[in-house]
Structures are given as C-alpha cells and as structure tokens.
Amino acid sequence: MDKQEIRERIWREMEEKGIATFPPPYGRIPNFVNADKAAERLALLEIWQKAKAIKCNPDSPQKFVRQRALQEGKTIYMAVPRLRKERCFIELKGRMLANVASTIKGAFRYGKPVYPWEMKKIDLVMAGSVAVNIKGARVGKGGGYSDIEYAVAREIGIVDETTPVVTTVHDIQVINGEIPMKEHDVPVDFIITPTRVIETEKAYKKPKGIIWEILDKELPILEILRKRKNNYMVKEFADK
C-alpha cells in the first residue's frame, strides 16, 4: 500500500466503526473517541513531565494535549497553517487561557507569532497522524508540512536527534503493515493510544535539517533560511 491508500483505508474504517468524531475524518488528522484518554496517558510519561516547551500540531485530536500542556504551565508552539507567514509559529502559554487557547481559533487570538529562532528549545514534538506502525513510520494527512516544520526546527537547532517525537492516535490507527518512508519523513518515538503506550523500534533516522535539494515548496520562512545559509557559505568562503 502507498501512503494515500493507507489514509483512505484508515479514514474509511474509523468512520464505519464509529471511531471518528467531528469533524469528518477525510483529508484530516482524524479526531477520535477517547482522544482525551490518550492525552491523559501521555501525561504519565517522564518525557512529558520533564518537558517545558512543546511543539504541537493544531489538529482536533491533539486539543487535549495542548489544553493539558497549558494547564501545567508548559509553553506550546503551533505552526501557522501551511507555514504561510515569516513568523510561522504561534507561542502559547498561560494556565487561565488553556480552554480557549488550545483551540485553533483561540491560539491565533491569544498566541504570539514568532520566528523559529525566537522559540525556546523544544523538549517534545507532538505530531498528528493518520496511521503509524511499531517501527516508528508515520502517515500524515498528505501536505508534508509537519515534516517541514520539524526540518526548520532541526535546521536552527531547537530540536535534535534526542528530542522525542510523539503521536496520539486511536488503536485502529496503529497498523501492522509497512509504511513507505523517505529521507525527509519524520518517524515517531512514542505512540500513545487511549489504551497503551508503544515505544517504537526506531527503525528510521530522523532528518537532520532541511534537505534543500528535494524541497519544492515556496514558503516565506524557507526563503529567509535559504538566504541565511547562502550568506553564511559566502562568509565562510571569504574567511578562508
């Protein structure tokens, strides 16, 4: 199965079995019953308890993760949809705003837009998933933006190889089959469902930064980073 076939299968099964909740699953990171239970299970882990700053996706099933993080005084960074602005992340913090700011609309109302280099060092990366397997392979909704967000953060040094990448999903989203993975795809270290915690086999390496030669998206933040990279290379050459 290719990734799109896996997506279609999972979306269909979640809908047919009454596992998907609002909004409808197709074309999205699907919301699921007991997503709050998965967030509760995540909160029991040491990697969560030690984390002070979390990069989290803005999708519906991770609302409970964002809400809990804010209630516990953690800082959250959410990407602007499709990274369409130079200040491509929203910084959120504050216990009193947890219920509102954990929603997508609330985040844009109460959050502070920041450049990636203005962010704190990230202690945990939360990724939304359509499907995952125990090797650590992941299928997102298909836009590729989650991988770019990680690559940007890795490029500027606010995440590294040891930063845990976590996803919360329903058990039905943990599949037995293979998931195609390429060098720019970000694998997950932990899979949290409403019923269990899975530490993956970590069969795939995480990308070390932006792989410029395969990147075809024109995004404001990438233009800035490309210029910074080129200027550094020119300076380094001139200093020799």
Coordinates of N, CA and C in Angstrom, one line a residue:
M1 N 0.8 -1.2 0.0 CA 0.0 0.0 0.0 C 0.9 1.2 0.0
D2 N 0.5 2.2 -0.8 CA 1.2 3.5 -0.7 C 0.5 4.3 0.4
K3 N 1.0 5.5 0.7 CA 0.5 6.3 1.8 C -0.9 6.7 1.6
Q4 N -1.3 7.1 0.4 CA -2.7 7.6 0.2 C -3.6 6.4 0.3
E5 N -3.3 5.2 -0.1 CA -4.1 4.1 0.1 C -4.3 3.8 1.6
I6 N -3.2 3.9 2.4 CA -3.3 3.8 3.8 C -4.3 4.8 4.4
R7 N -4.1 6.0 4.0 CA -5.0 7.1 4.5 C -6.5 6.8 4.3
E8 N -6.8 6.4 3.0 CA -8.2 6.2 2.6 C -8.7 5.0 3.5
R9 N -7.9 4.0 3.7 CA -8.4 2.8 4.5 C -8.7 3.2 5.9
I10 N -7.8 4.0 6.5 CA -8.0 4.3 7.9 C -9.1 5.3 8.1
W11 N -9.3 6.3 7.2 CA -10.4 7.2 7.3 C -11.7 6.4 7.2
R12 N -11.8 5.5 6.2 CA -13.0 4.7 6.0 C -13.3 3.8 7.2
E13 N -12.3 3.1 7.7 CA -12.6 2.2 8.9 C -13.0 3.0 10.1
M14 N -12.4 4.2 10.3 CA -12.7 5.0 11.5 C -14.1 5.5 11.4
E15 N -14.6 5.8 10.2 CA -15.9 6.3 10.0 C -16.9 5.2 10.1
E16 N -16.6 4.0 9.5 CA -17.6 2.9 9.5 C -17.7 2.3 10.9
K17 N -16.7 2.3 11.7 CA -16.7 1.7 13.0 C -17.1 2.7 14.1
G18 N -17.4 4.0 13.7 CA -17.9 5.0 14.7 C -16.8 5.5 15.6
I19 N -15.5 5.3 15.2 CA -14.4 5.8 16.0 C -14.1 7.2 15.7
A20 N -14.3 7.7 14.5 CA -14.0 9.1 14.1 C -15.1 10.0 14.7
T21 N -14.7 11.1 15.3 CA -15.6 12.1 15.8 C -15.4 13.4 15.0
F22 N -16.3 14.4 15.3 CA -16.3 15.6 14.5 C -14.9 16.3 14.6
P23 N -14.4 16.9 13.5 CA -15.0 16.9 12.1 C -14.8 15.7 11.4
P24 N -15.5 15.5 10.2 CA -15.3 14.3 9.4 C -13.9 14.0 9.1
P25 N -13.5 12.7 9.1 CA -12.0 12.4 9.1 C -11.3 12.6 7.7
Y26 N -12.0 12.5 6.6 CA -11.4 12.6 5.3 C -10.6 13.8 5.1
G27 N -9.3 13.7 4.7 CA -8.5 14.8 4.4 C -7.9 15.5 5.6
R28 N -8.0 14.8 6.8 CA -7.6 15.4 8.0 C -6.8 14.5 8.9
I29 N -6.1 15.0 9.9 CA -5.7 14.2 11.0 C -7.0 13.8 11.8
P30 N -7.4 12.6 11.8 CA -8.8 12.3 12.2 C -8.9 12.4 13.7
N31 N -10.0 13.1 14.2 CA -10.3 13.1 15.6 C -10.9 11.7 15.9
F32 N -10.8 11.3 17.2 CA -11.2 10.0 17.6 C -11.8 10.0 19.0
V33 N -12.6 9.0 19.2 CA -13.2 8.8 20.6 C -12.1 8.5 21.5
N34 N -12.2 9.1 22.7 CA -11.2 8.9 23.8 C -9.9 9.5 23.5
A35 N -9.9 10.5 22.7 CA -8.6 11.3 22.4 C -8.1 11.9 23.8
D36 N -9.1 12.2 24.6 CA -8.7 12.8 25.9 C -8.0 11.7 26.8
K37 N -8.3 10.5 26.6 CA -7.7 9.4 27.4 C -6.2 9.2 26.9
A38 N -6.0 9.4 25.6 CA -4.7 9.3 25.1 C -3.8 10.4 25.7
A39 N -4.4 11.6 25.8 CA -3.6 12.7 26.4 C -3.3 12.5 27.8
E40 N -4.3 11.9 28.6 CA -4.0 11.5 30.0 C -2.9 10.5 30.1
R41 N -2.9 9.6 29.2 CA -1.8 8.5 29.3 C -0.5 9.1 28.9
L42 N -0.4 10.0 28.0 CA 0.8 10.7 27.7 C 1.4 11.5 28.9
A43 N 0.4 12.1 29.6 CA 0.9 13.0 30.8 C 1.5 12.2 31.9
L44 N 1.4 10.8 31.8 CA 2.0 10.0 32.9 C 3.5 9.7 32.5
L45 N 3.9 10.0 31.3 CA 5.3 9.7 30.9 C 6.3 10.7 31.4
E46 N 7.5 10.3 31.7 CA 8.5 11.1 32.1 C 8.9 12.2 31.1
I47 N 8.9 11.8 29.8 CA 9.2 12.7 28.7 C 8.3 13.9 28.7
W48 N 7.0 13.7 29.1 CA 6.0 14.8 29.2 C 6.3 15.6 30.4
Q49 N 6.5 14.9 31.5 CA 6.6 15.6 32.8 C 7.8 16.5 32.8
K50 N 8.9 16.1 32.1 CA 10.1 16.9 32.1 C 10.0 18.1 31.1
A51 N 9.1 18.0 30.1 CA 9.1 18.9 29.0 C 8.6 20.3 29.5
K52 N 9.2 21.3 29.1 CA 8.8 22.7 29.4 C 8.3 23.4 28.1
A53 N 8.8 23.0 27.0 CA 8.4 23.6 25.7 C 8.0 22.5 24.7
I54 N 6.9 22.6 24.1 CA 6.4 21.5 23.2 C 6.0 22.1 21.9
K55 N 6.4 21.5 20.8 CA 5.9 21.8 19.5 C 4.7 20.9 19.2
C56 N 3.6 21.5 19.0 CA 2.4 20.6 18.8 C 1.6 21.0 17.6
N57 N 1.1 20.0 16.9 CA 0.3 20.2 15.7 C -1.1 20.9 16.1
P58 N -1.8 21.5 15.2 CA -3.0 22.2 15.6 C -4.3 21.4 15.4
D59 N -4.2 20.1 15.2 CA -5.3 19.4 14.8 C -6.2 19.0 16.0
S60 N -7.5 18.6 15.7 CA -8.5 18.4 16.7 C -8.2 17.4 17.7
P61 N -7.6 16.2 17.4 CA -7.4 15.1 18.4 C -6.3 15.5 19.4
Q62 N -5.5 16.5 19.1 CA -4.4 16.9 20.0 C -4.8 18.1 20.8
K63 N -6.1 18.5 20.7 CA -6.6 19.6 21.5 C -6.4 19.3 23.0
F64 N -6.6 18.1 23.4 CA -6.5 17.7 24.8 C -5.0 17.8 25.3
V65 N -4.1 17.5 24.4 CA -2.7 17.6 24.7 C -2.3 19.0 24.9
R66 N -2.8 19.9 24.0 CA -2.5 21.3 24.1 C -3.1 21.9 25.4
Q67 N -4.3 21.5 25.7 CA -5.0 22.0 26.9 C -4.3 21.6 28.1
R68 N -3.9 20.4 28.2 CA -3.2 19.9 29.4 C -1.8 20.6 29.5
A69 N -1.1 20.8 28.4 CA 0.2 21.4 28.5 C 0.1 22.8 29.0
L70 N -0.9 23.6 28.6 CA -1.1 25.0 29.1 C -1.5 25.0 30.6
Q71 N -2.4 24.0 30.9 CA -2.8 23.9 32.3 C -1.6 23.6 33.2
E72 N -0.6 22.9 32.7 CA 0.5 22.6 33.5 C 1.7 23.6 33.4
G73 N 1.4 24.7 32.7 CA 2.4 25.8 32.7 C 3.4 25.6 31.6
K74 N 3.2 24.7 30.7 CA 4.2 24.5 29.6 C 4.0 25.5 28.5
T75 N 5.0 25.7 27.7 CA 4.9 26.6 26.5 C 4.6 25.7 25.3
I76 N 3.7 26.2 24.5 CA 3.4 25.4 23.3 C 3.7 26.3 22.1
Y77 N 4.3 25.6 21.0 CA 4.5 26.3 19.8 C 3.6 25.5 18.7
M78 N 2.8 26.3 18.0 CA 2.0 25.7 17.0 C 2.3 26.4 15.7
A79 N 2.4 25.6 14.6 CA 2.8 26.2 13.3 C 1.6 26.9 12.7
V80 N 1.8 28.0 12.0 CA 0.8 28.7 11.2 C 0.5 27.8 10.1
P81 N -0.8 27.6 9.8 CA -1.2 26.6 8.7 C -0.4 26.9 7.4
R82 N 0.2 25.8 6.9 CA 0.9 25.9 5.7 C 2.1 26.8 5.7
L83 N 2.5 27.1 6.9 CA 3.7 28.0 7.2 C 3.8 29.2 6.3
R84 N 2.6 29.8 6.1 CA 2.4 30.9 5.1 C 2.9 32.2 5.5
K85 N 3.4 32.4 6.8 CA 3.9 33.6 7.2 C 5.4 33.5 7.7
E86 N 6.1 34.6 7.7 CA 7.5 34.6 8.1 C 7.6 34.2 9.6
R87 N 6.8 34.8 10.4 CA 6.6 34.4 11.8 C 5.7 33.2 11.8
C88 N 6.3 32.0 11.5 CA 5.5 30.9 11.1 C 5.0 30.0 12.3
F89 N 5.3 30.4 13.5 CA 4.9 29.7 14.7 C 4.1 30.6 15.7
I90 N 3.2 30.0 16.4 CA 2.4 30.8 17.4 C 2.9 30.3 18.8
E91 N 3.3 31.2 19.6 CA 3.7 30.8 21.0 C 2.5 31.0 21.9
L92 N 2.2 29.9 22.7 CA 1.1 29.9 23.7 C 1.6 29.6 25.0
K93 N 1.1 30.3 26.0 CA 1.4 30.0 27.4 C 0.4 30.7 28.3
G94 N 0.1 30.1 29.5 CA -0.8 30.7 30.4 C -2.0 29.8 30.8
R95 N -2.0 29.4 32.0 CA -3.0 28.5 32.5 C -4.4 28.9 32.4
M96 N -4.6 30.2 32.6 CA -6.0 30.8 32.6 C -6.7 30.7 31.2
L97 N -5.8 30.6 30.1 CA -6.4 30.6 28.8 C -6.4 29.2 28.2
A98 N -6.1 28.2 29.0 CA -5.9 26.9 28.5 C -7.1 26.4 27.7
N99 N -8.3 26.6 28.1 CA -9.5 26.0 27.4 C -9.7 26.7 26.1
V100 N -9.5 28.0 26.0 CA -9.7 28.7 24.8 C -8.5 28.7 23.9
A101 N -7.3 28.9 24.4 CA -6.1 29.0 23.6 C -5.7 27.6 23.0
S102 N -6.2 26.5 23.5 CA -5.9 25.2 23.0 C -6.6 24.9 21.7
T103 N -7.6 25.7 21.4 CA -8.3 25.6 20.1 C -7.6 26.4 19.0
I104 N -7.8 26.0 17.8 CA -7.1 26.7 16.7 C -7.4 28.2 16.6
K105 N -8.7 28.5 16.7 CA -9.1 29.9 16.7 C -8.6 30.7 17.9
G106 N -8.6 30.0 19.1 CA -8.1 30.7 20.3 C -6.6 30.9 20.2
A107 N -5.9 30.0 19.6 CA -4.5 30.1 19.5 C -4.1 31.4 18.7
F108 N -4.8 31.6 17.7 CA -4.5 32.8 16.8 C -5.0 34.1 17.5
R109 N -6.0 34.0 18.4 CA -6.4 35.2 19.1 C -5.5 35.5 20.2
Y110 N -5.1 34.5 21.0 CA -4.3 34.8 22.2 C -2.8 34.5 22.1
G111 N -2.4 33.8 21.0 CA -1.0 33.5 20.9 C -0.1 34.6 20.3
K112 N 1.1 34.4 20.4 CA 2.1 35.4 19.9 C 2.9 34.8 18.7
P113 N 2.8 35.5 17.5 CA 3.5 35.0 16.3 C 5.0 35.2 16.6
V114 N 5.8 34.1 16.3 CA 7.2 34.2 16.5 C 8.0 33.6 15.3
Y115 N 9.2 34.1 15.1 CA 10.1 33.4 14.2 C 10.6 32.1 14.8
P116 N 11.1 31.1 14.1 CA 11.6 29.9 14.7 C 12.8 30.2 15.6
W117 N 13.6 31.1 15.3 CA 14.8 31.4 16.1 C 14.4 32.2 17.4
E118 N 13.2 32.6 17.5 CA 12.7 33.2 18.8 C 12.1 32.2 19.7
M119 N 12.0 30.9 19.3 CA 11.4 29.9 20.1 C 12.4 29.3 21.1
K120 N 11.9 28.8 22.2 CA 12.7 28.1 23.2 C 13.1 26.8 22.6
K121 N 14.1 26.2 23.2 CA 14.5 24.8 22.8 C 13.3 23.9 23.1
I122 N 13.0 23.0 22.1 CA 11.8 22.2 22.2 C 12.2 20.9 23.0
D123 N 11.4 20.5 23.9 CA 11.6 19.3 24.7 C 10.9 18.1 24.2
L124 N 9.8 18.4 23.5 CA 8.9 17.3 23.0 C 8.2 17.7 21.7
V125 N 8.2 16.9 20.7 CA 7.5 17.2 19.5 C 6.3 16.3 19.4
M126 N 5.1 17.0 19.3 CA 3.8 16.2 19.2 C 3.4 16.3 17.7
A127 N 3.1 15.1 17.1 CA 2.7 15.1 15.7 C 1.4 14.4 15.6
G128 N 0.5 15.0 14.8 CA -0.8 14.3 14.5 C -0.5 13.2 13.4
S129 N -1.3 12.2 13.4 CA -1.0 11.1 12.5 C -2.4 10.5 11.9
V130 N -2.3 10.0 10.7 CA -3.4 9.2 10.2 C -3.2 7.8 10.5
A131 N -1.9 7.3 10.4 CA -1.5 6.0 10.7 C -0.1 5.9 11.1
V132 N 0.2 4.9 11.9 CA 1.6 4.7 12.4 C 1.8 3.2 12.5
N133 N 3.1 2.8 12.6 CA 3.4 1.4 12.9 C 4.5 1.3 14.0
I134 N 4.7 0.1 14.5 CA 5.6 0.0 15.6 C 7.1 0.2 15.3
K135 N 7.4 0.3 14.0 CA 8.8 0.6 13.6 C 9.0 2.1 13.7
G136 N 7.9 2.9 13.9 CA 8.0 4.4 14.0 C 7.7 5.1 12.8
A137 N 7.3 4.4 11.7 CA 6.8 5.0 10.5 C 5.5 5.7 10.7
R138 N 5.3 6.8 10.0 CA 4.1 7.7 10.2 C 3.5 8.1 8.9
V139 N 2.2 8.2 8.8 CA 1.5 8.8 7.7 C 0.7 10.0 8.2
G140 N 1.0 11.2 7.7 CA 0.2 12.4 8.0 C -1.0 12.5 7.0
K141 N -1.5 13.7 6.9 CA -2.7 13.9 6.1 C -2.3 14.2 4.6
G142 N -1.0 14.4 4.4 CA -0.5 14.4 3.0 C 0.1 15.7 2.5
G143 N 0.1 16.8 3.3 CA 0.6 18.0 2.9 C 2.1 18.1 3.0
G144 N 2.7 17.4 3.9 CA 4.2 17.4 4.1 C 4.6 18.5 5.0
Y145 N 3.7 19.3 5.5 CA 4.1 20.5 6.3 C 4.7 20.1 7.7
S146 N 4.2 19.0 8.3 CA 4.7 18.6 9.6 C 6.2 18.3 9.5
D147 N 6.6 17.6 8.4 CA 8.0 17.3 8.1 C 8.8 18.5 7.9
I148 N 8.3 19.5 7.2 CA 9.0 20.8 7.0 C 9.2 21.5 8.3
E149 N 8.1 21.6 9.2 CA 8.2 22.2 10.5 C 9.3 21.6 11.3
Y150 N 9.4 20.3 11.3 CA 10.5 19.6 12.0 C 11.8 20.0 11.4
A151 N 11.9 20.0 10.1 CA 13.2 20.3 9.4 C 13.7 21.7 9.8
V152 N 12.8 22.6 9.8 CA 13.1 24.0 10.1 C 13.6 24.1 11.6
A153 N 12.9 23.4 12.5 CA 13.3 23.4 13.9 C 14.7 22.8 14.1
R154 N 14.9 21.7 13.3 CA 16.2 21.0 13.4 C 17.3 21.8 12.8
E155 N 17.0 22.5 11.7 CA 18.0 23.3 11.0 C 18.5 24.4 11.9
I156 N 17.7 25.0 12.7 CA 18.2 26.1 13.6 C 18.6 25.7 15.0
G157 N 18.4 24.4 15.2 CA 19.0 23.8 16.4 C 18.1 23.8 17.7
I158 N 16.8 24.0 17.5 CA 15.9 24.0 18.7 C 15.3 22.6 18.9
V159 N 15.5 21.6 18.0 CA 15.3 20.2 18.3 C 16.6 19.5 17.8
D160 N 16.8 18.3 18.3 CA 17.9 17.5 17.9 C 17.5 16.0 17.8
E161 N 18.4 15.1 17.6 CA 18.1 13.7 17.4 C 17.5 13.1 18.6
T162 N 17.8 13.7 19.8 CA 17.3 13.1 21.1 C 15.9 13.6 21.5
T163 N 15.4 14.7 20.8 CA 14.1 15.2 21.1 C 13.0 14.2 20.8
P164 N 12.2 13.7 21.7 CA 11.2 12.7 21.4 C 10.1 13.2 20.5
V165 N 9.8 12.4 19.5 CA 8.6 12.7 18.7 C 7.5 11.8 19.0
V166 N 6.4 12.3 19.4 CA 5.3 11.6 20.0 C 4.0 11.8 19.1
T167 N 3.1 10.8 19.1 CA 1.8 11.0 18.4 C 0.8 10.3 19.3
T168 N -0.4 10.9 19.3 CA -1.6 10.3 20.0 C -2.6 9.9 18.9
V169 N -3.0 8.6 18.9 CA -3.9 8.1 17.9 C -4.8 7.1 18.6
H170 N -5.8 6.6 17.8 CA -6.7 5.5 18.3 C -5.9 4.2 17.9
D171 N -6.2 3.2 18.7 CA -5.6 1.9 18.4 C -5.7 1.4 17.0
I172 N -6.9 1.7 16.3 CA -7.1 1.3 15.0 C -6.1 1.9 14.0
Q173 N -5.5 3.0 14.4 CA -4.6 3.7 13.5 C -3.1 3.1 13.6
V174 N -2.9 2.2 14.5 CA -1.6 1.5 14.6 C -1.7 0.3 13.8
I175 N -1.1 0.3 12.6 CA -1.2 -0.8 11.6 C -0.1 -1.7 11.7
N176 N -0.3 -3.0 11.2 CA 0.7 -4.0 11.2 C 1.6 -3.9 9.9
G177 N 1.0 -3.4 8.9 CA 1.8 -3.4 7.6 C 2.9 -2.3 7.5
E178 N 3.6 -2.4 6.4 CA 4.7 -1.4 6.2 C 4.1 -0.1 5.8
I179 N 4.8 1.0 6.1 CA 4.5 2.3 5.7 C 5.7 2.9 4.9
P180 N 5.6 3.3 3.7 CA 6.7 3.8 2.9 C 7.3 5.1 3.6
M181 N 8.6 5.1 3.8 CA 9.3 6.3 4.4 C 10.4 6.8 3.5
K182 N 10.5 8.1 3.4 CA 11.6 8.7 2.6 C 12.5 9.5 3.6
E183 N 13.6 10.0 3.1 CA 14.6 10.6 4.0 C 14.1 11.8 4.7
H184 N 13.1 12.5 4.1 CA 12.6 13.7 4.8 C 11.5 13.4 5.7
D185 N 11.0 12.2 5.8 CA 9.8 11.8 6.6 C 10.3 11.7 8.1
V186 N 9.6 12.3 9.0 CA 9.9 12.2 10.4 C 9.2 11.0 11.1
P187 N 10.0 10.1 11.6 CA 9.4 9.0 12.4 C 9.0 9.4 13.8
V188 N 8.3 8.5 14.4 CA 7.9 8.8 15.8 C 8.6 7.9 16.8
D189 N 8.8 8.3 18.0 CA 9.5 7.5 19.0 C 8.5 6.9 19.9
F190 N 7.3 7.6 20.1 CA 6.3 7.0 21.0 C 4.9 7.2 20.4
I191 N 4.1 6.1 20.5 CA 2.7 6.1 20.0 C 1.9 5.9 21.3
I192 N 1.0 6.9 21.5 CA 0.1 6.9 22.7 C -1.3 6.7 22.2
T193 N -2.0 5.6 22.7 CA -3.4 5.4 22.3 C -4.2 5.5 23.6
P194 N -5.5 5.5 23.6 CA -6.3 5.5 24.8 C -6.0 4.3 25.7
T195 N -5.4 3.2 25.2 CA -5.2 2.0 26.0 C -3.8 1.6 26.3
R196 N -2.8 2.2 25.6 CA -1.5 1.8 25.7 C -0.4 2.8 25.3
V197 N 0.8 2.6 25.7 CA 2.0 3.4 25.3 C 2.9 2.4 24.5
I198 N 3.2 2.8 23.3 CA 4.2 2.0 22.5 C 5.4 2.8 22.3
E199 N 6.6 2.3 22.7 CA 7.8 2.9 22.4 C 8.3 2.2 21.1
T200 N 8.4 2.9 20.0 CA 8.7 2.3 18.7 C 10.1 1.7 18.6
E201 N 10.2 0.9 17.5 CA 11.5 0.3 17.3 C 12.6 1.2 16.8
K202 N 12.2 2.5 16.5 CA 13.1 3.5 16.0 C 13.9 3.0 14.8
A203 N 13.2 2.4 13.8 CA 13.9 1.8 12.6 C 14.3 2.9 11.6
Y204 N 13.9 4.1 11.8 CA 14.2 5.1 10.8 C 14.9 6.3 11.4
K205 N 15.9 6.9 10.7 CA 16.6 8.0 11.2 C 15.8 9.3 11.0
K206 N 15.9 10.2 11.9 CA 15.2 11.5 11.7 C 16.0 12.4 10.8
P207 N 15.4 13.2 10.0 CA 16.1 14.1 9.1 C 16.9 15.1 10.0
K208 N 18.1 15.5 9.6 CA 19.0 16.3 10.4 C 18.7 17.8 10.1
G209 N 17.9 18.1 9.2 CA 17.6 19.5 8.9 C 16.8 19.6 7.6
I210 N 16.9 20.7 6.9 CA 16.2 20.9 5.6 C 17.0 20.2 4.5
I211 N 16.4 19.4 3.8 CA 17.0 18.7 2.6 C 16.7 19.6 1.4
W212 N 17.5 20.6 1.2 CA 17.2 21.6 0.2 C 17.0 21.1 -1.2
E213 N 17.8 20.1 -1.6 CA 17.7 19.6 -3.0 C 16.4 18.9 -3.4
I214 N 15.6 18.5 -2.4 CA 14.3 17.9 -2.7 C 13.1 18.7 -2.4
L215 N 13.4 19.9 -1.8 CA 12.3 20.8 -1.4 C 11.8 21.6 -2.6
D216 N 10.5 21.5 -2.8 CA 9.9 22.2 -3.9 C 8.8 23.3 -3.5
K217 N 8.7 23.5 -2.2 CA 7.7 24.4 -1.8 C 8.3 25.8 -1.6
E218 N 7.5 26.8 -2.0 CA 8.0 28.2 -1.9 C 7.3 28.8 -0.6
L219 N 8.0 28.9 0.4 CA 7.5 29.3 1.7 C 8.4 30.5 2.2
P220 N 7.7 31.5 2.8 CA 8.5 32.6 3.3 C 9.6 32.3 4.2
I221 N 9.4 31.4 5.2 CA 10.4 31.0 6.2 C 11.6 30.3 5.5
L222 N 11.3 29.5 4.5 CA 12.4 28.8 3.7 C 13.2 29.8 3.0
E223 N 12.6 30.8 2.4 CA 13.4 31.8 1.7 C 14.4 32.5 2.6
I224 N 13.9 32.9 3.8 CA 14.8 33.5 4.8 C 15.9 32.6 5.2
L225 N 15.6 31.3 5.5 CA 16.7 30.4 5.9 C 17.6 30.1 4.7
R226 N 17.1 30.1 3.5 CA 18.0 29.8 2.4 C 19.0 31.0 2.2
K227 N 18.5 32.2 2.4 CA 19.4 33.4 2.3 C 20.4 33.4 3.4
R228 N 20.0 33.0 4.6 CA 20.9 33.0 5.7 C 22.0 31.9 5.5
K229 N 21.6 30.8 4.9 CA 22.5 29.7 4.6 C 23.5 30.1 3.6
N230 N 23.0 30.8 2.5 CA 23.9 31.2 1.4 C 24.8 32.3 1.9
N231 N 24.4 33.2 2.8 CA 25.2 34.3 3.3 C 26.3 33.7 4.2
Y232 N 26.0 32.7 4.9 CA 27.0 32.0 5.8 C 28.0 31.3 4.9
M233 N 27.6 30.7 3.9 CA 28.5 30.0 3.0 C 29.5 31.0 2.3
V234 N 28.9 32.1 1.9 CA 29.7 33.2 1.3 C 30.8 33.7 2.3
K235 N 30.3 34.0 3.5 CA 31.2 34.5 4.5 C 32.3 33.4 4.8
E236 N 31.9 32.2 4.9 CA 32.9 31.1 5.3 C 33.9 31.0 4.2
F237 N 33.5 31.1 2.9 CA 34.4 31.1 1.8 C 35.4 32.3 1.8
A238 N 34.8 33.5 2.1 CA 35.6 34.7 2.2 C 36.7 34.7 3.3
D239 N 36.4 34.0 4.4 CA 37.3 33.9 5.5 C 38.4 33.0 5.3
K240 N 38.3 32.1 4.3 CA 39.4 31.1 4.1 C 40.6 31.8 3.4

